[in-house]
Short mmCIF file of C-alpha atoms in Angstrom, two decimals:
data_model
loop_
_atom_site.label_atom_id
_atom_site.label_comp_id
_atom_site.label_asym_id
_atom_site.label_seq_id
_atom_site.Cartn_x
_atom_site.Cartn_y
_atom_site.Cartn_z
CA UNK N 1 -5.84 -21.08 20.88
CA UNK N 2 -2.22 -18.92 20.01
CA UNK N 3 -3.76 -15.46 19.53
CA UNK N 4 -3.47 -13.25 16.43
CA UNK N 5 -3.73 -9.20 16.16
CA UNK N 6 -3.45 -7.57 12.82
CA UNK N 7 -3.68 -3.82 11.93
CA UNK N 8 -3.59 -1.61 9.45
CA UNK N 9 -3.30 2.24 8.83
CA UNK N 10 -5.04 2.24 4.88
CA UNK N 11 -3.64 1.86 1.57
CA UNK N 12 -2.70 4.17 -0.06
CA UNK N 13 0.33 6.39 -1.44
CA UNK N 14 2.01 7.39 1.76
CA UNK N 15 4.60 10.11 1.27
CA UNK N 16 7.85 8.94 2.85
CA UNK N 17 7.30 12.52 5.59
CA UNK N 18 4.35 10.40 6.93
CA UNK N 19 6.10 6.83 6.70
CA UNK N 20 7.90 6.64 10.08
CA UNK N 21 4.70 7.94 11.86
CA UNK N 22 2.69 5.46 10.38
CA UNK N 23 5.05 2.62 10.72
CA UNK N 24 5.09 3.84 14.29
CA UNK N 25 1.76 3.73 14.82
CA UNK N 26 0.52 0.78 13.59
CA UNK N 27 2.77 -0.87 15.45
CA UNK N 28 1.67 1.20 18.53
CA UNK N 29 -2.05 0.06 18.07
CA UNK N 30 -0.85 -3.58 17.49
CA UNK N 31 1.25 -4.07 20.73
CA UNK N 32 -2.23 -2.36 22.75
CA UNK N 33 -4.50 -5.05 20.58
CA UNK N 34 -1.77 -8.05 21.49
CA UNK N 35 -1.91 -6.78 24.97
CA UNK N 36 -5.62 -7.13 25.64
CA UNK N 37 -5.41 -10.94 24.21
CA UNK N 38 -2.31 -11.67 26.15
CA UNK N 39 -4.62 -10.57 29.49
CA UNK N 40 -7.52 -13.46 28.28
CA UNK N 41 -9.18 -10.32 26.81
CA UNK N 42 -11.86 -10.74 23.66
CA UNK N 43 -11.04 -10.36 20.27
CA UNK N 44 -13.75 -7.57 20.32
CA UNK N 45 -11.82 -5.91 22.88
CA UNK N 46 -8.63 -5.95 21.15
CA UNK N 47 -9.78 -4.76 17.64
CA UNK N 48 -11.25 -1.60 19.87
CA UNK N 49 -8.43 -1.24 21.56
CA UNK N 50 -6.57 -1.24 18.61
CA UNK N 51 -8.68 1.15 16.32
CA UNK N 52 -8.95 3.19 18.91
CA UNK N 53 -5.03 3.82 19.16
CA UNK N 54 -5.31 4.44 15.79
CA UNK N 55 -8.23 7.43 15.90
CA UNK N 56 -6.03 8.67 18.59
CA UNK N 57 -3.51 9.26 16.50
CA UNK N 58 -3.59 12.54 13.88
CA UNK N 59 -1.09 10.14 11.92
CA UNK N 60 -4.14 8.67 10.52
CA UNK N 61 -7.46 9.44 8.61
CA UNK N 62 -9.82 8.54 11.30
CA UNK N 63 -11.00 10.54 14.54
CA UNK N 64 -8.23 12.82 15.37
CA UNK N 65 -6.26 13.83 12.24
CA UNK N 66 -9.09 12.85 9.99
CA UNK N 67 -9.85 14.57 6.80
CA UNK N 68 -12.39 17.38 5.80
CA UNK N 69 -15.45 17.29 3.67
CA UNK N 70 -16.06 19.78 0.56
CA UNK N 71 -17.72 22.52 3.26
CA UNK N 72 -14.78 21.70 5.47
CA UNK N 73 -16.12 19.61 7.94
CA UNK N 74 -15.19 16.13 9.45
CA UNK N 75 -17.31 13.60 8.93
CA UNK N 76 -16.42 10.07 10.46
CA UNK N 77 -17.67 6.22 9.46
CA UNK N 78 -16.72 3.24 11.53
CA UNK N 79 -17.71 -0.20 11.85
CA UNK N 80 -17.00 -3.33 14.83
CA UNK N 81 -18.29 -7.29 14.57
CA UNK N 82 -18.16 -10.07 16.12
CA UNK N 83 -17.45 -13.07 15.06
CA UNK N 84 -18.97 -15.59 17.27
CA UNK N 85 -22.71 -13.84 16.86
CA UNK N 86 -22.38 -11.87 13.97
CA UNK N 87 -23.61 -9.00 16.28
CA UNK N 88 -22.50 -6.02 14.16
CA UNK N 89 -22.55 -1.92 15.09
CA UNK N 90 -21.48 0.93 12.70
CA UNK N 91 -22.04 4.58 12.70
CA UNK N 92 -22.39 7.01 9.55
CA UNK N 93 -21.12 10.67 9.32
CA UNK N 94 -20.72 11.46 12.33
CA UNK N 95 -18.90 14.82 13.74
CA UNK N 96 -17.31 15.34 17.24
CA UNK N 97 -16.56 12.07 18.24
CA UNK N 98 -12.63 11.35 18.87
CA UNK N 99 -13.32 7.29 18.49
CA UNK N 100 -16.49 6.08 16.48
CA UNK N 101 -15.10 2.67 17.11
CA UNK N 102 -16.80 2.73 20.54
CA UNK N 103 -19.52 4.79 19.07
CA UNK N 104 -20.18 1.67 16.76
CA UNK N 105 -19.69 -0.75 19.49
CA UNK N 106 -22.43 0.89 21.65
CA UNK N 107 -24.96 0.85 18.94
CA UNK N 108 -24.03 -2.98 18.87
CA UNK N 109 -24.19 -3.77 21.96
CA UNK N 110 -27.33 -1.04 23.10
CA UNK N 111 -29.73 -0.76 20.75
CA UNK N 112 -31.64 -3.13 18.50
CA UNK N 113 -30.23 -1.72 15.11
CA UNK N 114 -26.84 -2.35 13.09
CA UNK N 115 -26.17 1.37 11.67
CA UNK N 116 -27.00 5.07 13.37
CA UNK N 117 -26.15 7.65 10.98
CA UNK N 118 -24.99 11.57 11.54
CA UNK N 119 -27.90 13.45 13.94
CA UNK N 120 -29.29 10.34 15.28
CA UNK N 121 -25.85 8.71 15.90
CA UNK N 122 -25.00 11.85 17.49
CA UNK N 123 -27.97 12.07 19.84
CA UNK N 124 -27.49 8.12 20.72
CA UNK N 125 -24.14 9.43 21.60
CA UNK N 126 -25.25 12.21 24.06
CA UNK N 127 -27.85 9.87 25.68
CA UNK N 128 -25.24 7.16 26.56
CA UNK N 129 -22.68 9.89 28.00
CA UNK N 130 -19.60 10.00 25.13
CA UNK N 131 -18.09 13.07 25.55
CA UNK N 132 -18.01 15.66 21.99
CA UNK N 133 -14.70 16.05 20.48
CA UNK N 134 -13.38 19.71 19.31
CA UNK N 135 -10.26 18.94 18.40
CA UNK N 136 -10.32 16.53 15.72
CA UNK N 137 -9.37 18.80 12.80
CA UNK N 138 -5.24 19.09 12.74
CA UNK N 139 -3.62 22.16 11.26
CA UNK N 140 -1.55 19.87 8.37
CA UNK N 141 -5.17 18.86 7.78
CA UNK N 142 -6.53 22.38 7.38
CA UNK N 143 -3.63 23.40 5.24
CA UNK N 144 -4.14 20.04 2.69
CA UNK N 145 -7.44 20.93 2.78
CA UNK N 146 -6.99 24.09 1.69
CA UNK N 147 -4.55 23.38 -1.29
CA UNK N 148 -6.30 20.59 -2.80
CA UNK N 149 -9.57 21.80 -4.85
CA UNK N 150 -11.92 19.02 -5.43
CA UNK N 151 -13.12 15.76 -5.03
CA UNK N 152 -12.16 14.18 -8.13
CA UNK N 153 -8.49 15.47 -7.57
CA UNK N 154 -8.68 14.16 -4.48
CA UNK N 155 -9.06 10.82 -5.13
CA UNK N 156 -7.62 10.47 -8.30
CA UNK N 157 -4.28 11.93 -6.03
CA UNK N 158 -5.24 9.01 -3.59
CA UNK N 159 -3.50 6.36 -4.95
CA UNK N 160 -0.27 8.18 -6.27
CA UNK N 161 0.44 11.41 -4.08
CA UNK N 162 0.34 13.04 -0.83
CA UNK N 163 -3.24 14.43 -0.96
CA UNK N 164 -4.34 10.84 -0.23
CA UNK N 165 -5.01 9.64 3.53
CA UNK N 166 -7.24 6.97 3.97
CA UNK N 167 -8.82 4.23 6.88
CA UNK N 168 -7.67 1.95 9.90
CA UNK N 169 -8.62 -1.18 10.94
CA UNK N 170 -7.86 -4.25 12.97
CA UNK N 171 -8.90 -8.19 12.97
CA UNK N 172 -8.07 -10.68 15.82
CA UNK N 173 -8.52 -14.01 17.08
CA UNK N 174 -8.64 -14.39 20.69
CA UNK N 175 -7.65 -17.35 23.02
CA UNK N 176 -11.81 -18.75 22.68
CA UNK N 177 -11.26 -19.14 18.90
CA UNK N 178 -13.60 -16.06 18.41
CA UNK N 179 -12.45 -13.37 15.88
CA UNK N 180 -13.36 -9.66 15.40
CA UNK N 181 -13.16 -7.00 13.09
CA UNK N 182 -13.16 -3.09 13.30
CA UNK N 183 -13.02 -0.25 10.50
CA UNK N 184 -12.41 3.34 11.20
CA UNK N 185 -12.35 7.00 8.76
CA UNK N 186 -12.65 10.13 7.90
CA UNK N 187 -13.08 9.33 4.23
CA UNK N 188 -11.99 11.29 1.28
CA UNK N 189 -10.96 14.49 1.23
CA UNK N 190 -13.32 16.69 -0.27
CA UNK N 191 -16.19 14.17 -0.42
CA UNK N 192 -19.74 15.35 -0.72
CA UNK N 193 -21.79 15.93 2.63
CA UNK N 194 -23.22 12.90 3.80
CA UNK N 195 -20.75 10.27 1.57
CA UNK N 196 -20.42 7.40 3.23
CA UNK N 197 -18.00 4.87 1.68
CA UNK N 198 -17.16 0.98 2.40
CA UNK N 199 -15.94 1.18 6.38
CA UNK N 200 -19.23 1.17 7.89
CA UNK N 201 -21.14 -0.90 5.28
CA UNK N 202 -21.20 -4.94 6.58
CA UNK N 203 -19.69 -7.13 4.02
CA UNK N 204 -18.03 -4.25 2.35
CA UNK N 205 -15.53 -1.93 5.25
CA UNK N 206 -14.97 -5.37 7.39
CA UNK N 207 -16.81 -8.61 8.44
CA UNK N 208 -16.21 -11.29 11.02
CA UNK N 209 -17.66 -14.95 11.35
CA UNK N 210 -16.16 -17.39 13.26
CA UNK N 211 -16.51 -19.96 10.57
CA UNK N 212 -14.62 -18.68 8.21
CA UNK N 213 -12.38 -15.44 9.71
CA UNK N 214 -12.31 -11.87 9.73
CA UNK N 215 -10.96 -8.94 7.82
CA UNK N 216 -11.04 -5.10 7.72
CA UNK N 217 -10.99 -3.35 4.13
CA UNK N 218 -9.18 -0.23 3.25
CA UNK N 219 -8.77 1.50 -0.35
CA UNK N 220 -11.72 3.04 -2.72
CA UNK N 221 -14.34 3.15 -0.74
CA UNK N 222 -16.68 3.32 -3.86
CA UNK N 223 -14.71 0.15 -5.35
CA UNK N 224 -14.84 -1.75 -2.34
CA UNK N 225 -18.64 -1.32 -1.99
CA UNK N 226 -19.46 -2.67 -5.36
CA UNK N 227 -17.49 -6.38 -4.89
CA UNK N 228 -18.42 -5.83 -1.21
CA UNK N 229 -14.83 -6.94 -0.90
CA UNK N 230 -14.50 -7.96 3.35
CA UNK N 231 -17.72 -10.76 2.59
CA UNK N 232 -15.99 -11.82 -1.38
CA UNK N 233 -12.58 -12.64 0.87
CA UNK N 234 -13.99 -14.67 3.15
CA UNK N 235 -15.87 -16.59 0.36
CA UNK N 236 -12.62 -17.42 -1.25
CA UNK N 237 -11.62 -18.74 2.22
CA UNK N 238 -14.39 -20.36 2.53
CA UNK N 239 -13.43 -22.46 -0.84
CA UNK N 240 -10.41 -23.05 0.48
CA UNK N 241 -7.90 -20.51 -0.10
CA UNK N 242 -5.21 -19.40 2.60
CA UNK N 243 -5.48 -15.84 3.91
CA UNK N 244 -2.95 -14.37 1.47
CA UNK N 245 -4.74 -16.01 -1.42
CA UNK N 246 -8.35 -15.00 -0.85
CA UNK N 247 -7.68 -11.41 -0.30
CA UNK N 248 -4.91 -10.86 -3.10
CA UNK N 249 -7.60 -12.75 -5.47
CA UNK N 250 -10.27 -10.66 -4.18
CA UNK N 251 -8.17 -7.70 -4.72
CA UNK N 252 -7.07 -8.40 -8.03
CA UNK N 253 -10.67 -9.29 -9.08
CA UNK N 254 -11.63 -5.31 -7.54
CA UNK N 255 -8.67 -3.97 -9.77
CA UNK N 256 -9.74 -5.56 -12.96
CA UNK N 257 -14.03 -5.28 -12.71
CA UNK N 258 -13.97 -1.60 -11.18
CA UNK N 259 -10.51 -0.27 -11.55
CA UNK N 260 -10.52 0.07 -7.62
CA UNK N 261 -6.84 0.04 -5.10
CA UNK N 262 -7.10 -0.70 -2.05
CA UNK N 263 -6.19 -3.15 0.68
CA UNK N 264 -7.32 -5.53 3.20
CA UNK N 265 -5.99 -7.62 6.72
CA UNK N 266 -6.94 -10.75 7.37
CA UNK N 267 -7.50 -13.52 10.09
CA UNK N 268 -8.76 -17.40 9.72
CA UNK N 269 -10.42 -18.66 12.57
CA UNK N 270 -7.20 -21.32 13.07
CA UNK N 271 -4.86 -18.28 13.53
CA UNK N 272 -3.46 -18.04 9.38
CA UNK N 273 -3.27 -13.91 8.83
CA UNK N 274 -2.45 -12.14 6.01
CA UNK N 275 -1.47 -8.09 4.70
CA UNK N 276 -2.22 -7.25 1.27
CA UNK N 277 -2.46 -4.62 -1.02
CA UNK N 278 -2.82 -2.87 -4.53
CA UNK N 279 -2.07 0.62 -3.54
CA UNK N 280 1.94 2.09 -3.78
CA UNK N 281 2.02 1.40 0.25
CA UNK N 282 -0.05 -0.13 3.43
CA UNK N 283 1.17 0.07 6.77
CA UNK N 284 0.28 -2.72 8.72
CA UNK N 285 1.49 -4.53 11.59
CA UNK N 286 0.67 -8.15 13.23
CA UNK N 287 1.41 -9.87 16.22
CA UNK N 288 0.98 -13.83 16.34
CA UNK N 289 3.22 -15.78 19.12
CA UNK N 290 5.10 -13.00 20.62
CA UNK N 291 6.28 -12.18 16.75
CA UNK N 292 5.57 -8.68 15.24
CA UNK N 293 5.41 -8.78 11.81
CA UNK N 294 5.31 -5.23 10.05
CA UNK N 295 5.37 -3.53 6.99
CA UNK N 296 4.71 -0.55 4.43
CA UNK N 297 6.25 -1.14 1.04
CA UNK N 298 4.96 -4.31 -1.41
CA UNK N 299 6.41 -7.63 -0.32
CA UNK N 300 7.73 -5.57 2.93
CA UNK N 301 7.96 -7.82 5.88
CA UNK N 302 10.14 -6.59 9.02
CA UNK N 303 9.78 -9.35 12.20
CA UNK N 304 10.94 -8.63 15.46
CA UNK N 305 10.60 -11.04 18.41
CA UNK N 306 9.01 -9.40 21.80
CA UNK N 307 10.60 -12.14 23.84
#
């Protein structure tokens, strides 16, 4: 099976001081995803290995560099599946961890649940050794915080300014024919304690089945939750549709029943991928075939070969 990595670093109205970062980094996290597949590694492994790249990175809203709560706090969401079992792990709110993409993964993989949330994630988190994080909060982060007043602003200034920042995420398809999905962020700026929008939800923040594909959601999280958007673009697939089609039909259908912007990547389980998007900008990045396929503007789409 030809391999497939795609990533994203949320939709949403990137400010042109943040665009070369962001191209940069998605790009970043999809050579590390390309390189685990290109070793025989899992598609599980790569979308970790991907996200994780991404948390890493204070370019992004998720682990370092992600954004604060109303009381000032960071408060993180993330979500991993597999395609081949449907064995799914997500964590809630959680503070101090640098990447809640292996947070999530552990809960899959060591305990009999789907979903630890804020204390209990964090005392799962102890008991299984992951080191706490101090240093998530960056000083540009601190500063936004500070200037922006209040949750409404916030993410009515998601879509169309800088105050916006939003979640990363990464699908694959590995040389087995399995695929995998993972959804990392910090949220919304200025969110209530305790929010928890579409990454971590199944069916809503991502969702992977081998029979139909995978894909990882990024936008309103509120929006997204209500057309639980990750499970309503593999339905469309499942009718039929190609990757591109089911999620900018499933997008579309988000704008016009809830208002909601956002965006979504995509992977079929025979390798057809897809980028799409309703906010101003996405950065995403793909690599399928020793092509890299990237992007941050609508109907962007940059290739470079790696050979």
């Amino acid at each position: 099976m030809k391999t497939v990595i795609v990533v994203h670093g949320g939709a949403w109205a990137i400010p042109d001081l943040l665009a070369e970062a962001s191209m940069a980094g998605v790009k970043n996290a999809a050579w590390a995803g390309d390189a685990v597949l290109k070793n025989g590694g899992s598609a599980i492994d790569a979308v970790e290995k991907a996200v994780r790249s991404l948390e890493d990175d204070p370019t992004f809203d998720a682990g370092h560099g992600a954004v604060l709560n109303v009381d000032g706090e960071v408060e993180l969401d993330s979500i991993i599946m597999d395609g081949e079992t449907l064995a799914t792990g997500a964590v809630a709110s959680v503070r101090n961890i640098a990447n809640p993409v292996s947070l999530a993964r552990a809960v899959m993989e060591k305990t009999d649940h789907v979903i630890l949330t804020d204390r209990g994630a964090s005392m799962f988190a102890e008991r299984i050794g992951i080191p706490v994080a101090d240093d998530l909060v960056t000083d540009l982060e601190r500063k936004d915080w500070e200037q922006s007043s209040s949750y409404p602003v916030g993410v009515g200034k998601l879509f169309n300014t800088q105050w916006g920042h939003d979640t990363v995420g990464a699908v694959a398809l590995d040389s087995l024919g399995n695929v995998a999905c993972a959804t990392s962020t910090g949220g919304i700026r200025n969110k209530m304690v305790g929010r928890v929008g579409d990454s971590p939800i199944i069916g809503s923040g991502g969702y992977a089945d081998n029979r139909s594909g995978a894909v990882s959601c990024t936008g309103h999280g509120e929006s997204i939750l209500k057309v639980t958007l990750a499970r309503l673009i593999l339905f469309h697939m499942e009718q039929g549709k190609s990757a591109t089609a089911a999620a900018e039909a499933s997008l579309q259908y988000m704008g016009e029943r809830v208002k909601g912007c956002g965006g979504a990547i995509v992977v079929s389980s025979t390798g057809d991928w897809a980028a799409s998007f309703t906010t101003p900008r996405m950065a995403w990045a793909s690599i399928k075939e020793d092509v890299l396929h990237c992007g941050l503007n609508p109907k962007e789409d940059f290739t470079q070969m790696l050979k």
